[in-house]
PDB file of C-alpha atoms and ligand atoms in Angstrom:
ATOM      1  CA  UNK A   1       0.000   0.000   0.000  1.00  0.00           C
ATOM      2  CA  UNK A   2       1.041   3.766  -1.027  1.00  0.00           C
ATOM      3  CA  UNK A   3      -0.312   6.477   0.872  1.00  0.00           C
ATOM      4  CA  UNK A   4      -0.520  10.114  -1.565  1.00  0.00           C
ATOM      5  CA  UNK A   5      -1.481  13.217  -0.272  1.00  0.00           C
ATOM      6  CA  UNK A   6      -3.334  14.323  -3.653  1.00  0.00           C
ATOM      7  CA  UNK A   7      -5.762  12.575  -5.140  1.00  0.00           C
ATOM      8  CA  UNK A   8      -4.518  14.212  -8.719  1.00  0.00           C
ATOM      9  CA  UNK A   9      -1.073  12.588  -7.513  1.00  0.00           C
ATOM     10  CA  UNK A  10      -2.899   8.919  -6.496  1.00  0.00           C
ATOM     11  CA  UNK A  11      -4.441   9.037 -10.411  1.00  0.00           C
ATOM     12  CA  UNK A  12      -2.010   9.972 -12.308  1.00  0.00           C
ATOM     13  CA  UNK A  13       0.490   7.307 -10.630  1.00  0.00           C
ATOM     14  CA  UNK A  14      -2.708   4.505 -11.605  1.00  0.00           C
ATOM     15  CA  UNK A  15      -2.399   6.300 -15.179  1.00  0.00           C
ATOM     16  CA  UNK A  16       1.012   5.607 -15.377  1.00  0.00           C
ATOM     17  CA  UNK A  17       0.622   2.131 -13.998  1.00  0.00           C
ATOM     18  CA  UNK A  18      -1.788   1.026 -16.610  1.00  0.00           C
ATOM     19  CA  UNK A  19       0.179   1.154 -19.328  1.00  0.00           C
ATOM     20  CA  UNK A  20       2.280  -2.209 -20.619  1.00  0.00           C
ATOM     21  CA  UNK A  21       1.474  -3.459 -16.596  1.00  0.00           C
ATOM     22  CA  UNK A  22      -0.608  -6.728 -16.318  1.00  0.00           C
ATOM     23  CA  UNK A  23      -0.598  -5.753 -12.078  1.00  0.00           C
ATOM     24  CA  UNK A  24      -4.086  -4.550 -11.119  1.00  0.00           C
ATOM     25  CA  UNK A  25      -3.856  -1.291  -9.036  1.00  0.00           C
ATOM     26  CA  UNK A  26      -6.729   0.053  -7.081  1.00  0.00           C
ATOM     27  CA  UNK A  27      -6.457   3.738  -5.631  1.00  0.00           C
ATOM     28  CA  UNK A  28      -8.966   4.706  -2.327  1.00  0.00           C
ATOM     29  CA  UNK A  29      -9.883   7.992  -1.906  1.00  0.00           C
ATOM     30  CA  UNK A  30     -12.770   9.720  -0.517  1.00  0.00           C
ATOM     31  CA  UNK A  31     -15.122  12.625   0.101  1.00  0.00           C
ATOM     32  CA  UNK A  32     -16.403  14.105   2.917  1.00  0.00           C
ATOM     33  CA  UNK A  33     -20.245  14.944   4.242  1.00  0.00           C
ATOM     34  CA  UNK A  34     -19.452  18.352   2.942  1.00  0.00           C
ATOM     35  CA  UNK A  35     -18.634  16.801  -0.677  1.00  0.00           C
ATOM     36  CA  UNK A  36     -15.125  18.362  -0.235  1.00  0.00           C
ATOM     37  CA  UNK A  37     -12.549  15.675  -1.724  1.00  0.00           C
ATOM     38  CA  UNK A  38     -10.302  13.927   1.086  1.00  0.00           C
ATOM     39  CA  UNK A  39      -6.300  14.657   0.351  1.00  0.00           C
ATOM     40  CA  UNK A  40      -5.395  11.008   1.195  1.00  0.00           C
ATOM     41  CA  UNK A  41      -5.615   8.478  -0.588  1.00  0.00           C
ATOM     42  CA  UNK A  42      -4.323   4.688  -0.842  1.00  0.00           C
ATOM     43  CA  UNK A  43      -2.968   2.747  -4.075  1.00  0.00           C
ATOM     44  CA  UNK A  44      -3.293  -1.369  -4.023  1.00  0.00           C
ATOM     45  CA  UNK A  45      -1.589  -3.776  -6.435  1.00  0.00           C
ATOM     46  CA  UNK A  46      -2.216  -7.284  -6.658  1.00  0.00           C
ATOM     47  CA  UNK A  47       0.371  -9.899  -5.727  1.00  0.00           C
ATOM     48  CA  UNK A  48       0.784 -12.977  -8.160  1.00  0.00           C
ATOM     49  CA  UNK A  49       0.282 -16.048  -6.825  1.00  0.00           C
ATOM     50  CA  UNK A  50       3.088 -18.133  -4.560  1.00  0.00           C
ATOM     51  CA  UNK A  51       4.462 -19.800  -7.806  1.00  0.00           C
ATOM     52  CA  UNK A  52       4.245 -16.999  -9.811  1.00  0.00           C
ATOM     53  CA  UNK A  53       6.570 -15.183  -7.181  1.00  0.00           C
ATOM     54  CA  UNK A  54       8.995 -18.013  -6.726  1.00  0.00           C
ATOM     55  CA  UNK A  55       9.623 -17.915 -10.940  1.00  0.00           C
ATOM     56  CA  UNK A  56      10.666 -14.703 -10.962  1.00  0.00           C
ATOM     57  CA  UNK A  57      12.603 -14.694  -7.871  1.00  0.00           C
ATOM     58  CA  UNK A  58      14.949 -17.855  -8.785  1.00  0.00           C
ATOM     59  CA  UNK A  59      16.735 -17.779 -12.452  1.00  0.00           C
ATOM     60  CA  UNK A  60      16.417 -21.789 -12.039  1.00  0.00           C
ATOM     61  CA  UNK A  61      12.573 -21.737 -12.582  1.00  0.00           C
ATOM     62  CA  UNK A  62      12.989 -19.810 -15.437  1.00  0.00           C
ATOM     63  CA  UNK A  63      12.876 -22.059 -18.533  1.00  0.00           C
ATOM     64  CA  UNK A  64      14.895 -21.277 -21.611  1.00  0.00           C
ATOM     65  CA  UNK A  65      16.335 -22.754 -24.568  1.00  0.00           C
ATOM     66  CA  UNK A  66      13.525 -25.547 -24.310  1.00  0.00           C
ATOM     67  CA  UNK A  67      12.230 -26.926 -27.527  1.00  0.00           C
ATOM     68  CA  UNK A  68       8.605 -26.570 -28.649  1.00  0.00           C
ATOM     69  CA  UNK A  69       7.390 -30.019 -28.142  1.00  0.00           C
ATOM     70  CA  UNK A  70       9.071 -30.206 -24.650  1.00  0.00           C
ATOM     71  CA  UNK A  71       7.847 -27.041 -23.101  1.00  0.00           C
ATOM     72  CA  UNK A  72       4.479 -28.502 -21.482  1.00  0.00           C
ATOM     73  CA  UNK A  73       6.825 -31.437 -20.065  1.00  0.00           C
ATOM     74  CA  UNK A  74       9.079 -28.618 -18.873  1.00  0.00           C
ATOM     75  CA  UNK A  75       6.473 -26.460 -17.468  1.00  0.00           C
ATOM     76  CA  UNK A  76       4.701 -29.638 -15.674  1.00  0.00           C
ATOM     77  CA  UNK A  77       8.102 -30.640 -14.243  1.00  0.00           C
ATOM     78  CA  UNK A  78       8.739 -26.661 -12.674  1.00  0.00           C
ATOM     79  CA  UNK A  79       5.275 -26.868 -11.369  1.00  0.00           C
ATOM     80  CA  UNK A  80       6.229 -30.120  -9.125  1.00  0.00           C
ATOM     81  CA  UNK A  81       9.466 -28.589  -8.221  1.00  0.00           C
ATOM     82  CA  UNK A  82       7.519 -25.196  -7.133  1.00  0.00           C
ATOM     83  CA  UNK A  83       4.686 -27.557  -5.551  1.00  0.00           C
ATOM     84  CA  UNK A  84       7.500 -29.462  -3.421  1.00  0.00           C
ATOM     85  CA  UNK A  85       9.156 -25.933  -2.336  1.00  0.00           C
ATOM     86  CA  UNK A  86       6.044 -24.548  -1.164  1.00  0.00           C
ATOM     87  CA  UNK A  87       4.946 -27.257   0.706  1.00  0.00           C
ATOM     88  CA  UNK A  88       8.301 -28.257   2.874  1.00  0.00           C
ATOM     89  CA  UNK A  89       9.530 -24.262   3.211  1.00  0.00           C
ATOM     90  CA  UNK A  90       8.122 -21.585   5.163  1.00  0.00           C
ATOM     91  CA  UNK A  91       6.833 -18.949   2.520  1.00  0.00           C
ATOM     92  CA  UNK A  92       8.148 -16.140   4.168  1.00  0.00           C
ATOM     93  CA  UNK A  93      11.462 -17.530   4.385  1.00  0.00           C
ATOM     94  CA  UNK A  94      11.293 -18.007   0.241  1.00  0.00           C
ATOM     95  CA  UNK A  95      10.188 -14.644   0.103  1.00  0.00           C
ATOM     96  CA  UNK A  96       6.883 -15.144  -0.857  1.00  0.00           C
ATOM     97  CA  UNK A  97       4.000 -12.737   0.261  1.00  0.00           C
ATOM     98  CA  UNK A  98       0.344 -13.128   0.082  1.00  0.00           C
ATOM     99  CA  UNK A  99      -1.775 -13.196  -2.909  1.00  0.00           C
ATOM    100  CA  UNK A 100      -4.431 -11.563  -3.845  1.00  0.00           C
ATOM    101  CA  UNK A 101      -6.426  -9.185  -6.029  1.00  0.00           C
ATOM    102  CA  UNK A 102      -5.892  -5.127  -5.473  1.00  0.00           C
ATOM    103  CA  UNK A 103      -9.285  -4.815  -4.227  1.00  0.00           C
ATOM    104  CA  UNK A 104      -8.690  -7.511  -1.739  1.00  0.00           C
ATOM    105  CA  UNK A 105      -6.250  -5.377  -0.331  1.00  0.00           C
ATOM    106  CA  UNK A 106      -8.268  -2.233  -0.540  1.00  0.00           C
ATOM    107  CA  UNK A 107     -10.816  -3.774   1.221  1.00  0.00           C
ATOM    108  CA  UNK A 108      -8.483  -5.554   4.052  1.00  0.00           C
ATOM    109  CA  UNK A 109      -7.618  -1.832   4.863  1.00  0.00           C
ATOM    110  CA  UNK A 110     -10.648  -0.455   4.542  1.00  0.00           C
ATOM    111  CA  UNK A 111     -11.575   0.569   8.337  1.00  0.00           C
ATOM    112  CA  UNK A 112      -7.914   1.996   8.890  1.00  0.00           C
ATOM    113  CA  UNK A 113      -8.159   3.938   5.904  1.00  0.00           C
ATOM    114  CA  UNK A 114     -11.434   5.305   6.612  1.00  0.00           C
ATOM    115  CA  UNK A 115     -10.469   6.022  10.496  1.00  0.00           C
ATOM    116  CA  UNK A 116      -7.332   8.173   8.710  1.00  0.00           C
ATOM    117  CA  UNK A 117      -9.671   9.881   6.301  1.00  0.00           C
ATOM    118  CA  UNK A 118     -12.339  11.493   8.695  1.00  0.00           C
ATOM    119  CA  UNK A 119     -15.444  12.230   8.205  1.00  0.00           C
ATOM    120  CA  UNK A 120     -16.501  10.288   5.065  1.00  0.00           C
ATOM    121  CA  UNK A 121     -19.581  10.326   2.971  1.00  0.00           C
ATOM    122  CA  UNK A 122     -18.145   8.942  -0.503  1.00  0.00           C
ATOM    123  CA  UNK A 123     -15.806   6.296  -0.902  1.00  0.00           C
ATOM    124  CA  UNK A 124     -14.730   6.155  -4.846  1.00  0.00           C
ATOM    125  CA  UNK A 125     -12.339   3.663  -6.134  1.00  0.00           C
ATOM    126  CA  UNK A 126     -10.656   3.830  -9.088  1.00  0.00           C
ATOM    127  CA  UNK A 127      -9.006   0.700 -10.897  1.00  0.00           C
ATOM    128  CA  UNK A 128      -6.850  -0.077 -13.669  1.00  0.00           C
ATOM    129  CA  UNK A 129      -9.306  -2.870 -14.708  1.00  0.00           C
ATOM    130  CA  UNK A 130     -12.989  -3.734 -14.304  1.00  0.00           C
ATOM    131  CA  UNK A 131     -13.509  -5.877 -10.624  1.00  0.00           C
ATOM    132  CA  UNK A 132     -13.171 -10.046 -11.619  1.00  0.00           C
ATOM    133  CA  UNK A 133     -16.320 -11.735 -11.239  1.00  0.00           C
ATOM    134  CA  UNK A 134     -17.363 -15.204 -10.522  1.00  0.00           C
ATOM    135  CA  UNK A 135     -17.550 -16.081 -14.478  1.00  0.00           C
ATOM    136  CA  UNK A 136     -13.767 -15.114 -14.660  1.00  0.00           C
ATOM    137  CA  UNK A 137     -10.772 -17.433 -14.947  1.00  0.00           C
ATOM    138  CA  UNK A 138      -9.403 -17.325 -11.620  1.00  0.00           C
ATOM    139  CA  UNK A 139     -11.689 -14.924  -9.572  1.00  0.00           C
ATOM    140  CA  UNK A 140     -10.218 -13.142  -6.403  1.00  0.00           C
ATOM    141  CA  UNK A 141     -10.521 -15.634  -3.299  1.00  0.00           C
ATOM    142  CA  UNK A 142      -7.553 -14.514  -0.830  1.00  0.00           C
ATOM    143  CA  UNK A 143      -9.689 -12.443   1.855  1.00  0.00           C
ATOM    144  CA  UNK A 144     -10.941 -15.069   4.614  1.00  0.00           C
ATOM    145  CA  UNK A 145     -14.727 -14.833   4.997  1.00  0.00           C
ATOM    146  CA  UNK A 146     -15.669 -12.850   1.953  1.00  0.00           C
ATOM    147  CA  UNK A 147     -17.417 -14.003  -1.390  1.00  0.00           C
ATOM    148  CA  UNK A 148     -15.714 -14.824  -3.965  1.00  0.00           C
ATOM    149  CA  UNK A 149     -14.699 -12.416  -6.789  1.00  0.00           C
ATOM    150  CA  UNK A 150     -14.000  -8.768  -6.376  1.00  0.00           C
ATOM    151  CA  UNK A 151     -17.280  -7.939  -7.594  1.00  0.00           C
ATOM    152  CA  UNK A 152     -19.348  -9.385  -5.002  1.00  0.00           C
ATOM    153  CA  UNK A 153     -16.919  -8.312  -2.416  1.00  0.00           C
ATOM    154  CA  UNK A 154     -17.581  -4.707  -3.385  1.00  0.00           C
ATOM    155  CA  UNK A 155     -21.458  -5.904  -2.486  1.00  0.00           C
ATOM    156  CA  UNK A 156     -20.433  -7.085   0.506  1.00  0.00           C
ATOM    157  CA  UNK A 157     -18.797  -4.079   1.521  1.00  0.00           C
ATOM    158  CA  UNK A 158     -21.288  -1.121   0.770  1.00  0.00           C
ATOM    159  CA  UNK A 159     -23.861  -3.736   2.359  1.00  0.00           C
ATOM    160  CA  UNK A 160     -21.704  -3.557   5.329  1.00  0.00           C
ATOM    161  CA  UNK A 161     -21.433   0.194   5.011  1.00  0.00           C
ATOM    162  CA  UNK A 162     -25.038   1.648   4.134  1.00  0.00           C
ATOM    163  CA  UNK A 163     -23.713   5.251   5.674  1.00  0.00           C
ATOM    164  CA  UNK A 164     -21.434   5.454   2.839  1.00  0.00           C
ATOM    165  CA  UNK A 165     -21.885   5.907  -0.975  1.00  0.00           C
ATOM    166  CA  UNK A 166     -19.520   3.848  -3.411  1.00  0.00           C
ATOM    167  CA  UNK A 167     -18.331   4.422  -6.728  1.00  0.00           C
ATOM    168  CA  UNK A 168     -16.571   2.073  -8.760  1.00  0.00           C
ATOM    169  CA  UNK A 169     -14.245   3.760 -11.781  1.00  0.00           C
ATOM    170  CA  UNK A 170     -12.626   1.173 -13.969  1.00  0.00           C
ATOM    171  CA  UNK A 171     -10.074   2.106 -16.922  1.00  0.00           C
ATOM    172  CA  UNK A 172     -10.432  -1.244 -18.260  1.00  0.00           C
ATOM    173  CA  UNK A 173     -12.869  -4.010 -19.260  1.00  0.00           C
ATOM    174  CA  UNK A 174     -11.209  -7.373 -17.340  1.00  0.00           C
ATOM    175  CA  UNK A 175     -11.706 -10.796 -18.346  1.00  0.00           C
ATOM    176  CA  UNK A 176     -15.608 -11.876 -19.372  1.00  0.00           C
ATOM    177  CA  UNK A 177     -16.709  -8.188 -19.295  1.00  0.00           C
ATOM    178  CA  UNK A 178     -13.935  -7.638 -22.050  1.00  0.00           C
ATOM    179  CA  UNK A 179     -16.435  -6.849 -25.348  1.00  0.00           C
ATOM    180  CA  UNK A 180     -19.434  -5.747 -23.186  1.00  0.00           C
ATOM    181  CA  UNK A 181     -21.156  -3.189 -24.198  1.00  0.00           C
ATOM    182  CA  UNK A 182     -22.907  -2.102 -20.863  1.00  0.00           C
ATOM    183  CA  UNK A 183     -19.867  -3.243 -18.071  1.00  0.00           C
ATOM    184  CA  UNK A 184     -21.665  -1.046 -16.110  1.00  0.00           C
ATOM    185  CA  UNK A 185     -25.053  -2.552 -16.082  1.00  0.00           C
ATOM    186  CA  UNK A 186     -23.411  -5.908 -16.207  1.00  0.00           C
ATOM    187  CA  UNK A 187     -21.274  -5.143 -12.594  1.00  0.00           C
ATOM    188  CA  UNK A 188     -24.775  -3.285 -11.214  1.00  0.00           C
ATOM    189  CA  UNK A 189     -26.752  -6.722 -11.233  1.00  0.00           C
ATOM    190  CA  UNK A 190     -23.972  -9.160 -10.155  1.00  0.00           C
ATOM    191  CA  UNK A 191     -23.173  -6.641  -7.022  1.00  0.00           C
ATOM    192  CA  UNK A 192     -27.397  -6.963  -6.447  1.00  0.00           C
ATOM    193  CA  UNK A 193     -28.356  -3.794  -7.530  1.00  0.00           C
ATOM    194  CA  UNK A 194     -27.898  -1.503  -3.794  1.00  0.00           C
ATOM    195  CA  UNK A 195     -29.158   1.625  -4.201  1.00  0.00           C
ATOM    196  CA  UNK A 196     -25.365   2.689  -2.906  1.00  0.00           C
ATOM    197  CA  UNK A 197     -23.353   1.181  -5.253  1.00  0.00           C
ATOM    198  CA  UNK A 198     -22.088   2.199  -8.624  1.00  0.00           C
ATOM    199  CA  UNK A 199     -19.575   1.204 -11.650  1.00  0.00           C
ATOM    200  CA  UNK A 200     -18.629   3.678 -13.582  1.00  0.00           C
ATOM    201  CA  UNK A 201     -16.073   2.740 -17.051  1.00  0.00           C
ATOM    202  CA  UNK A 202     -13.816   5.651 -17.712  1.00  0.00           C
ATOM    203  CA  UNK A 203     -13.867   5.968 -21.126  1.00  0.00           C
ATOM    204  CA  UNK A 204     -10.846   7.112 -22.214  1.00  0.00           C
ATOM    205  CA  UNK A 205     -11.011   7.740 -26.162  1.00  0.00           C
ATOM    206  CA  UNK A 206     -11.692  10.474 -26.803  1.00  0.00           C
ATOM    207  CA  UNK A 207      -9.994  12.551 -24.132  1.00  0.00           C
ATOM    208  CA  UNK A 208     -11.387  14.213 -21.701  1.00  0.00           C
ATOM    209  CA  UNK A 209     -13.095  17.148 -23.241  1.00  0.00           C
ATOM    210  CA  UNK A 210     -13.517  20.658 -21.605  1.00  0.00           C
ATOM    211  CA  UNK A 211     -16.186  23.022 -22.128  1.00  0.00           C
TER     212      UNK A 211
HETATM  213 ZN1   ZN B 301     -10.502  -9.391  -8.484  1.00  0.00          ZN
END
Protein backbone atom coordinates (compact mmCIF):
# COMPACT_ATOMS: atom_id res chain seq x y z
CA UNK A 1 0.00 0.00 0.00
CA UNK A 2 1.04 3.77 -1.03
CA UNK A 3 -0.31 6.48 0.87
CA UNK A 4 -0.52 10.11 -1.57
CA UNK A 5 -1.48 13.22 -0.27
CA UNK A 6 -3.33 14.32 -3.65
CA UNK A 7 -5.76 12.57 -5.14
CA UNK A 8 -4.52 14.21 -8.72
CA UNK A 9 -1.07 12.59 -7.51
CA UNK A 10 -2.90 8.92 -6.50
CA UNK A 11 -4.44 9.04 -10.41
CA UNK A 12 -2.01 9.97 -12.31
CA UNK A 13 0.49 7.31 -10.63
CA UNK A 14 -2.71 4.51 -11.61
CA UNK A 15 -2.40 6.30 -15.18
CA UNK A 16 1.01 5.61 -15.38
CA UNK A 17 0.62 2.13 -14.00
CA UNK A 18 -1.79 1.03 -16.61
CA UNK A 19 0.18 1.15 -19.33
CA UNK A 20 2.28 -2.21 -20.62
CA UNK A 21 1.47 -3.46 -16.60
CA UNK A 22 -0.61 -6.73 -16.32
CA UNK A 23 -0.60 -5.75 -12.08
CA UNK A 24 -4.09 -4.55 -11.12
CA UNK A 25 -3.86 -1.29 -9.04
CA UNK A 26 -6.73 0.05 -7.08
CA UNK A 27 -6.46 3.74 -5.63
CA UNK A 28 -8.97 4.71 -2.33
CA UNK A 29 -9.88 7.99 -1.91
CA UNK A 30 -12.77 9.72 -0.52
CA UNK A 31 -15.12 12.62 0.10
CA UNK A 32 -16.40 14.10 2.92
CA UNK A 33 -20.25 14.94 4.24
CA UNK A 34 -19.45 18.35 2.94
CA UNK A 35 -18.63 16.80 -0.68
CA UNK A 36 -15.13 18.36 -0.24
CA UNK A 37 -12.55 15.68 -1.72
CA UNK A 38 -10.30 13.93 1.09
CA UNK A 39 -6.30 14.66 0.35
CA UNK A 40 -5.39 11.01 1.20
CA UNK A 41 -5.62 8.48 -0.59
CA UNK A 42 -4.32 4.69 -0.84
CA UNK A 43 -2.97 2.75 -4.07
CA UNK A 44 -3.29 -1.37 -4.02
CA UNK A 45 -1.59 -3.78 -6.43
CA UNK A 46 -2.22 -7.28 -6.66
CA UNK A 47 0.37 -9.90 -5.73
CA UNK A 48 0.78 -12.98 -8.16
CA UNK A 49 0.28 -16.05 -6.82
CA UNK A 50 3.09 -18.13 -4.56
CA UNK A 51 4.46 -19.80 -7.81
CA UNK A 52 4.24 -17.00 -9.81
CA UNK A 53 6.57 -15.18 -7.18
CA UNK A 54 8.99 -18.01 -6.73
CA UNK A 55 9.62 -17.91 -10.94
CA UNK A 56 10.67 -14.70 -10.96
CA UNK A 57 12.60 -14.69 -7.87
CA UNK A 58 14.95 -17.85 -8.79
CA UNK A 59 16.74 -17.78 -12.45
CA UNK A 60 16.42 -21.79 -12.04
CA UNK A 61 12.57 -21.74 -12.58
CA UNK A 62 12.99 -19.81 -15.44
CA UNK A 63 12.88 -22.06 -18.53
CA UNK A 64 14.89 -21.28 -21.61
CA UNK A 65 16.34 -22.75 -24.57
CA UNK A 66 13.53 -25.55 -24.31
CA UNK A 67 12.23 -26.93 -27.53
CA UNK A 68 8.60 -26.57 -28.65
CA UNK A 69 7.39 -30.02 -28.14
CA UNK A 70 9.07 -30.21 -24.65
CA UNK A 71 7.85 -27.04 -23.10
CA UNK A 72 4.48 -28.50 -21.48
CA UNK A 73 6.82 -31.44 -20.07
CA UNK A 74 9.08 -28.62 -18.87
CA UNK A 75 6.47 -26.46 -17.47
CA UNK A 76 4.70 -29.64 -15.67
CA UNK A 77 8.10 -30.64 -14.24
CA UNK A 78 8.74 -26.66 -12.67
CA UNK A 79 5.27 -26.87 -11.37
CA UNK A 80 6.23 -30.12 -9.13
CA UNK A 81 9.47 -28.59 -8.22
CA UNK A 82 7.52 -25.20 -7.13
CA UNK A 83 4.69 -27.56 -5.55
CA UNK A 84 7.50 -29.46 -3.42
CA UNK A 85 9.16 -25.93 -2.34
CA UNK A 86 6.04 -24.55 -1.16
CA UNK A 87 4.95 -27.26 0.71
CA UNK A 88 8.30 -28.26 2.87
CA UNK A 89 9.53 -24.26 3.21
CA UNK A 90 8.12 -21.59 5.16
CA UNK A 91 6.83 -18.95 2.52
CA UNK A 92 8.15 -16.14 4.17
CA UNK A 93 11.46 -17.53 4.38
CA UNK A 94 11.29 -18.01 0.24
CA UNK A 95 10.19 -14.64 0.10
CA UNK A 96 6.88 -15.14 -0.86
CA UNK A 97 4.00 -12.74 0.26
CA UNK A 98 0.34 -13.13 0.08
CA UNK A 99 -1.77 -13.20 -2.91
CA UNK A 100 -4.43 -11.56 -3.84
CA UNK A 101 -6.43 -9.19 -6.03
CA UNK A 102 -5.89 -5.13 -5.47
CA UNK A 103 -9.29 -4.82 -4.23
CA UNK A 104 -8.69 -7.51 -1.74
CA UNK A 105 -6.25 -5.38 -0.33
CA UNK A 106 -8.27 -2.23 -0.54
CA UNK A 107 -10.82 -3.77 1.22
CA UNK A 108 -8.48 -5.55 4.05
CA UNK A 109 -7.62 -1.83 4.86
CA UNK A 110 -10.65 -0.46 4.54
CA UNK A 111 -11.57 0.57 8.34
CA UNK A 112 -7.91 2.00 8.89
CA UNK A 113 -8.16 3.94 5.90
CA UNK A 114 -11.43 5.31 6.61
CA UNK A 115 -10.47 6.02 10.50
CA UNK A 116 -7.33 8.17 8.71
CA UNK A 117 -9.67 9.88 6.30
CA UNK A 118 -12.34 11.49 8.69
CA UNK A 119 -15.44 12.23 8.21
CA UNK A 120 -16.50 10.29 5.07
CA UNK A 121 -19.58 10.33 2.97
CA UNK A 122 -18.15 8.94 -0.50
CA UNK A 123 -15.81 6.30 -0.90
CA UNK A 124 -14.73 6.15 -4.85
CA UNK A 125 -12.34 3.66 -6.13
CA UNK A 126 -10.66 3.83 -9.09
CA UNK A 127 -9.01 0.70 -10.90
CA UNK A 128 -6.85 -0.08 -13.67
CA UNK A 129 -9.31 -2.87 -14.71
CA UNK A 130 -12.99 -3.73 -14.30
CA UNK A 131 -13.51 -5.88 -10.62
CA UNK A 132 -13.17 -10.05 -11.62
CA UNK A 133 -16.32 -11.73 -11.24
CA UNK A 134 -17.36 -15.20 -10.52
CA UNK A 135 -17.55 -16.08 -14.48
CA UNK A 136 -13.77 -15.11 -14.66
CA UNK A 137 -10.77 -17.43 -14.95
CA UNK A 138 -9.40 -17.32 -11.62
CA UNK A 139 -11.69 -14.92 -9.57
CA UNK A 140 -10.22 -13.14 -6.40
CA UNK A 141 -10.52 -15.63 -3.30
CA UNK A 142 -7.55 -14.51 -0.83
CA UNK A 143 -9.69 -12.44 1.85
CA UNK A 144 -10.94 -15.07 4.61
CA UNK A 145 -14.73 -14.83 5.00
CA UNK A 146 -15.67 -12.85 1.95
CA UNK A 147 -17.42 -14.00 -1.39
CA UNK A 148 -15.71 -14.82 -3.96
CA UNK A 149 -14.70 -12.42 -6.79
CA UNK A 150 -14.00 -8.77 -6.38
CA UNK A 151 -17.28 -7.94 -7.59
CA UNK A 152 -19.35 -9.38 -5.00
CA UNK A 153 -16.92 -8.31 -2.42
CA UNK A 154 -17.58 -4.71 -3.38
CA UNK A 155 -21.46 -5.90 -2.49
CA UNK A 156 -20.43 -7.09 0.51
CA UNK A 157 -18.80 -4.08 1.52
CA UNK A 158 -21.29 -1.12 0.77
CA UNK A 159 -23.86 -3.74 2.36
CA UNK A 160 -21.70 -3.56 5.33
CA UNK A 161 -21.43 0.19 5.01
CA UNK A 162 -25.04 1.65 4.13
CA UNK A 163 -23.71 5.25 5.67
CA UNK A 164 -21.43 5.45 2.84
CA UNK A 165 -21.88 5.91 -0.97
CA UNK A 166 -19.52 3.85 -3.41
CA UNK A 167 -18.33 4.42 -6.73
CA UNK A 168 -16.57 2.07 -8.76
CA UNK A 169 -14.25 3.76 -11.78
CA UNK A 170 -12.63 1.17 -13.97
CA UNK A 171 -10.07 2.11 -16.92
CA UNK A 172 -10.43 -1.24 -18.26
CA UNK A 173 -12.87 -4.01 -19.26
CA UNK A 174 -11.21 -7.37 -17.34
CA UNK A 175 -11.71 -10.80 -18.35
CA UNK A 176 -15.61 -11.88 -19.37
CA UNK A 177 -16.71 -8.19 -19.29
CA UNK A 178 -13.94 -7.64 -22.05
CA UNK A 179 -16.44 -6.85 -25.35
CA UNK A 180 -19.43 -5.75 -23.19
CA UNK A 181 -21.16 -3.19 -24.20
CA UNK A 182 -22.91 -2.10 -20.86
CA UNK A 183 -19.87 -3.24 -18.07
CA UNK A 184 -21.66 -1.05 -16.11
CA UNK A 185 -25.05 -2.55 -16.08
CA UNK A 186 -23.41 -5.91 -16.21
CA UNK A 187 -21.27 -5.14 -12.59
CA UNK A 188 -24.77 -3.29 -11.21
CA UNK A 189 -26.75 -6.72 -11.23
CA UNK A 190 -23.97 -9.16 -10.15
CA UNK A 191 -23.17 -6.64 -7.02
CA UNK A 192 -27.40 -6.96 -6.45
CA UNK A 193 -28.36 -3.79 -7.53
CA UNK A 194 -27.90 -1.50 -3.79
CA UNK A 195 -29.16 1.63 -4.20
CA UNK A 196 -25.36 2.69 -2.91
CA UNK A 197 -23.35 1.18 -5.25
CA UNK A 198 -22.09 2.20 -8.62
CA UNK A 199 -19.57 1.20 -11.65
CA UNK A 200 -18.63 3.68 -13.58
CA UNK A 201 -16.07 2.74 -17.05
CA UNK A 202 -13.82 5.65 -17.71
CA UNK A 203 -13.87 5.97 -21.13
CA UNK A 204 -10.85 7.11 -22.21
CA UNK A 205 -11.01 7.74 -26.16
CA UNK A 206 -11.69 10.47 -26.80
CA UNK A 207 -9.99 12.55 -24.13
CA UNK A 208 -11.39 14.21 -21.70
CA UNK A 209 -13.09 17.15 -23.24
CA UNK A 210 -13.52 20.66 -21.61
CA UNK A 211 -16.19 23.02 -22.13
ZN1 LIG B 1 -10.50 -9.39 -8.48
Amino acid sequence: MEQFNSVQEGIAELHKRNTGNKKVHALLTFQHNNHKMCKTCFLFESKEDAGAQLIKAYVQLQISNVPRNEMQAAIDARQVAINAELAEGDPAELGVVPEGHAEEFLIDYFDTAVAIAEDVKYVTVYLTHSPCTTTDRKPSHSLHGWPLSCTAKFATLAANHPEYFFSIVFLKKFGTLDGNDTPQRTLKTLSGDRANLAFIELKKEPPYERP
